Coordinates of C-alpha atoms in Angstrom, one line a residue:
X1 CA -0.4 0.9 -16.3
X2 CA -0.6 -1.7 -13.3
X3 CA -1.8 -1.0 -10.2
X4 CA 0.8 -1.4 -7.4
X5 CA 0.1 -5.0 -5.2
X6 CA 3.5 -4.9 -3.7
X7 CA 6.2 -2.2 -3.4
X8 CA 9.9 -3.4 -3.3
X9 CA 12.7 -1.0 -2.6
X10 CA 15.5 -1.5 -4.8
X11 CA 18.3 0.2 -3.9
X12 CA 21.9 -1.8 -3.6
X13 CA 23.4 0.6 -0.9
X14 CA 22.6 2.5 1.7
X15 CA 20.0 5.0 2.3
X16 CA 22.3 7.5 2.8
X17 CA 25.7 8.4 0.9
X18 CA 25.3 9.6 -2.3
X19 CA 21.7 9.6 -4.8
X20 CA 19.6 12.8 -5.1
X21 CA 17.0 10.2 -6.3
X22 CA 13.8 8.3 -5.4
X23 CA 14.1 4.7 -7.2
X24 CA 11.7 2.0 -8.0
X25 CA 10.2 -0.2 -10.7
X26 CA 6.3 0.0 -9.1
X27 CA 4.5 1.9 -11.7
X28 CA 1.1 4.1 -10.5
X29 CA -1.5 4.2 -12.2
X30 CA -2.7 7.5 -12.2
X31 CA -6.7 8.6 -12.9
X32 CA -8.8 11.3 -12.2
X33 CA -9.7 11.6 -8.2
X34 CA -12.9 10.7 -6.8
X35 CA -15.0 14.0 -5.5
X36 CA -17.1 13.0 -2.6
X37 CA -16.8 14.8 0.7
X38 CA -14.8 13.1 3.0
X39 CA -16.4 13.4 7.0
X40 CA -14.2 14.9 10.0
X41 CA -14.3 11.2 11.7
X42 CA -10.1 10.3 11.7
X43 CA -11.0 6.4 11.0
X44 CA -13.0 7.4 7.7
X45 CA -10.6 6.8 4.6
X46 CA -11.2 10.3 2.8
X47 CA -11.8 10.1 -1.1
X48 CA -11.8 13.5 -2.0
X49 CA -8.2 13.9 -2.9
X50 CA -7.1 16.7 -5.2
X51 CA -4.9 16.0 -7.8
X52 CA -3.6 18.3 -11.2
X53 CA -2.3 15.1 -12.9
X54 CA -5.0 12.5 -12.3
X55 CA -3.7 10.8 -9.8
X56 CA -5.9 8.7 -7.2
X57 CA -4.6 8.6 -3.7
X58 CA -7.2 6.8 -2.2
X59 CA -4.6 3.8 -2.0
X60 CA -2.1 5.8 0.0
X61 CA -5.3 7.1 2.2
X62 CA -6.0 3.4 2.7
X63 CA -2.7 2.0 3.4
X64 CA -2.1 5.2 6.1
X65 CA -5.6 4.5 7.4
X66 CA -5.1 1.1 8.1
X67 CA -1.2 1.8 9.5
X68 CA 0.4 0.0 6.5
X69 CA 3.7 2.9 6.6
X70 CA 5.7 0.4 4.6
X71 CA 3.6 0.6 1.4
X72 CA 2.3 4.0 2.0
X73 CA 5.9 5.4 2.4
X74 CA 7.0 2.8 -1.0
X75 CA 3.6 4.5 -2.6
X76 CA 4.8 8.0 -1.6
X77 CA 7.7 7.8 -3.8
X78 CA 6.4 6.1 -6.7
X79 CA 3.5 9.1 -6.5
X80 CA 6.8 11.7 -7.0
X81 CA 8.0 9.7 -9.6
X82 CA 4.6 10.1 -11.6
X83 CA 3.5 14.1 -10.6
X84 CA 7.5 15.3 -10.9
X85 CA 7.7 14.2 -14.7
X86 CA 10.6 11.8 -14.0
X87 CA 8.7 8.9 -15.6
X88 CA 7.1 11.0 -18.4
X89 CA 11.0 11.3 -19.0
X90 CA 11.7 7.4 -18.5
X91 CA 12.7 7.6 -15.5
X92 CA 11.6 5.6 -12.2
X93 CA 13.4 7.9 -10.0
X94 CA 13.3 11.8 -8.8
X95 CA 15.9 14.4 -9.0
X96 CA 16.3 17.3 -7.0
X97 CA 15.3 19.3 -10.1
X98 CA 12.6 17.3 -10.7
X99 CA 11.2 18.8 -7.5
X100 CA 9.9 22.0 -9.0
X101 CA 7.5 20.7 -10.9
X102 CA 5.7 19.1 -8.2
X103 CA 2.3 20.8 -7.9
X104 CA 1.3 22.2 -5.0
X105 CA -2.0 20.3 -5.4
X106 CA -0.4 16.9 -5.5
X107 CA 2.0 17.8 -2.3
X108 CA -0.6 19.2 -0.2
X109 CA -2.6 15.9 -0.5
X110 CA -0.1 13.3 0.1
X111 CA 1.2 16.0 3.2
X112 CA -2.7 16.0 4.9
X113 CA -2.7 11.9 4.7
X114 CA 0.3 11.9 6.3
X115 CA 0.1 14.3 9.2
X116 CA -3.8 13.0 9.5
X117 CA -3.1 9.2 10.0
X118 CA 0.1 10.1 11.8
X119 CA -1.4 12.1 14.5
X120 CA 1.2 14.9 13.4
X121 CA 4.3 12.9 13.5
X122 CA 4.8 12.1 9.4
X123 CA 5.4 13.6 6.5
X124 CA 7.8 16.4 5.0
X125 CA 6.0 19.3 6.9
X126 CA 7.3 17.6 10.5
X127 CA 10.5 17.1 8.5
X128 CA 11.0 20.3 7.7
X129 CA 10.6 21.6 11.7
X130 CA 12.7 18.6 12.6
X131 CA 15.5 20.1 9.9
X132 CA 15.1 23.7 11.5
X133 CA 15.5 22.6 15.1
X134 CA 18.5 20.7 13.5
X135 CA 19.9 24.4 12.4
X136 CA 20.0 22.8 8.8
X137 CA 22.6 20.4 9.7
X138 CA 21.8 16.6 8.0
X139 CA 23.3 14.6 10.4
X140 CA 22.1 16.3 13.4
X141 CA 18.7 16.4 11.7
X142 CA 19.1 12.2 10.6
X143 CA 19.7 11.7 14.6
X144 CA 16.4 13.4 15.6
X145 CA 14.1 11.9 13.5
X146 CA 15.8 7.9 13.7
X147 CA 17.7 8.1 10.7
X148 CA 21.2 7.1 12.4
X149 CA 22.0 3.8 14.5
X150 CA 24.4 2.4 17.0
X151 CA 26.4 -0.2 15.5
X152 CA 29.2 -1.2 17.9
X153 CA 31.0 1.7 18.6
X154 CA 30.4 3.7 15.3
X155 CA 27.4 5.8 14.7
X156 CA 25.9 5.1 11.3
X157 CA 22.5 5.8 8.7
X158 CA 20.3 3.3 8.9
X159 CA 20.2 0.8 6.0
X160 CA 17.1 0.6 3.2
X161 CA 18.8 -2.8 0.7
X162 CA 17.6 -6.1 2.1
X163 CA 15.8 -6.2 5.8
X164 CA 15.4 -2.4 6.0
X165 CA 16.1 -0.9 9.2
X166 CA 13.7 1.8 9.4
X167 CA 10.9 1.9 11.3
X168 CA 7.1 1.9 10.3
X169 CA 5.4 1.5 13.6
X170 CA 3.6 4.6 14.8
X171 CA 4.2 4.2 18.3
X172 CA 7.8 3.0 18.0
X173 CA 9.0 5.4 15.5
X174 CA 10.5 9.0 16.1
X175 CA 9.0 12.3 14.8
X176 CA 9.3 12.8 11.4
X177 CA 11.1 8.9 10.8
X178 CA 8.6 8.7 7.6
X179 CA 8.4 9.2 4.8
X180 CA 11.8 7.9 3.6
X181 CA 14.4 9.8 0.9
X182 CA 17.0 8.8 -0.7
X183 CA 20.3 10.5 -0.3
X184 CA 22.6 8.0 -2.0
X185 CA 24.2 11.4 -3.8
X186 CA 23.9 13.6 -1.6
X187 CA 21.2 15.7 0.2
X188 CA 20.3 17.8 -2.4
X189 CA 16.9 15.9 -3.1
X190 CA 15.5 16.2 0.5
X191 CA 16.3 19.4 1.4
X192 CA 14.4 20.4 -1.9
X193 CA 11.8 18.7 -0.8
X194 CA 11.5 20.2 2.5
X195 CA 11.2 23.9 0.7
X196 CA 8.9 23.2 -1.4
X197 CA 6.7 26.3 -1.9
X198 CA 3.4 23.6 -0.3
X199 CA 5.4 24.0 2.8
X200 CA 5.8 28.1 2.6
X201 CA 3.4 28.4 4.8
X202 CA 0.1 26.0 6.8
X203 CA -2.3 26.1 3.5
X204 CA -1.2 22.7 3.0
X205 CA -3.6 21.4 5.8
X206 CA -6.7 22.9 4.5
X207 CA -9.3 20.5 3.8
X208 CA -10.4 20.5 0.1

């Protein structure tokens, strides 16, 4: 495997309309995660990351450190990819049924580096409040966390293909904006995601 040196979305449509998939061509590569103790101080790139397939998330712990949200949220997904099985399978993208075989382990990582280097407003655990105040409904939960925009007159999901409209600055964006999901198929994939057993409950933000 290659490490990943750039991250390019590939999708050919909207963000939002149809795929309960992640996609991408960025391969991981995925070893065993380094062990020392990571200090308290919220500029120190942690390095003991747990993982129960080998993966090393000190990238992602890097590129969130250093406010890089673009590659961090591109890394995200191609992380799901590898822990879910999809590419075991030959796949480079996740379905929603692909999403119970996540491990907790894995989850609970990527969800601390998040919410850590996000001051609390990333990752799926802010999602998943920002889907309950939403009542469960996906558009009113897509307006709430900067998923919709004007365009004239007609209200519409922001596009990924191209110059992507989303936002990855911290300041600028709304609660819960990042990471992104792909819903090209529907919303099944997401909203999967968002009950993931990880998020059952606050365990998730215990420090290994």
């Amino acid at each position: 495997m290659t490490k990943m040196k750039t991250y390019t979305l590939l999708l050919v449509a909207a963000l939002f309309g149809g795929v309960d998939a992640f996609s991408t061509q960025s391969p991981l590569k995925a070893r065993s995660c380094l062990q020392a103790t990571a200090t308290d101080d919220a500029d120190t790139i942690p390095t003991n990351l747990p993982s129960d397939c080998g993966m090393d998330y000190v990238p992602l712990a890097t590129m969130l450190a250093t406010g890089n949200f673009e590659d961090a949220d591109q890394f995200t997904r191609d992380a799901l990819i590898e822990i879910s099985g999809a590419k075991e399978k030959g796949r480079d993208f996740v379905y929603f049924t692909d999403v119970k075989r996540i491990p907790t382990t894995d989850l609970a990582t990527i969800e601390r580096l998040w919410y850590k280097f996000s001051k609390g407003k990333f990752g799926y655990s802010v999602q998943k409040r920002q889907m309950r105040l939403a009542k469960g409904d996906f558009e009113k939960f897509c307006q709430k966390i900067g998923w919709t925009t004007q365009d004239g007159d007609v209200e519409r999901k922001k596009r990924w293909f191209g110059a992507s409209e989303f936002t990855y600055d911290l300041k600028k964006a709304q609660k819960g904006h990042l990471p992104l999901t792909s819903a090209l198929r529907g919303t099944s994939l997401i909203k999967n995601l968002l009950e993931h057993p990880t998020f059952d409950n606050d365990d998730w933000m215990k420090e290994p």
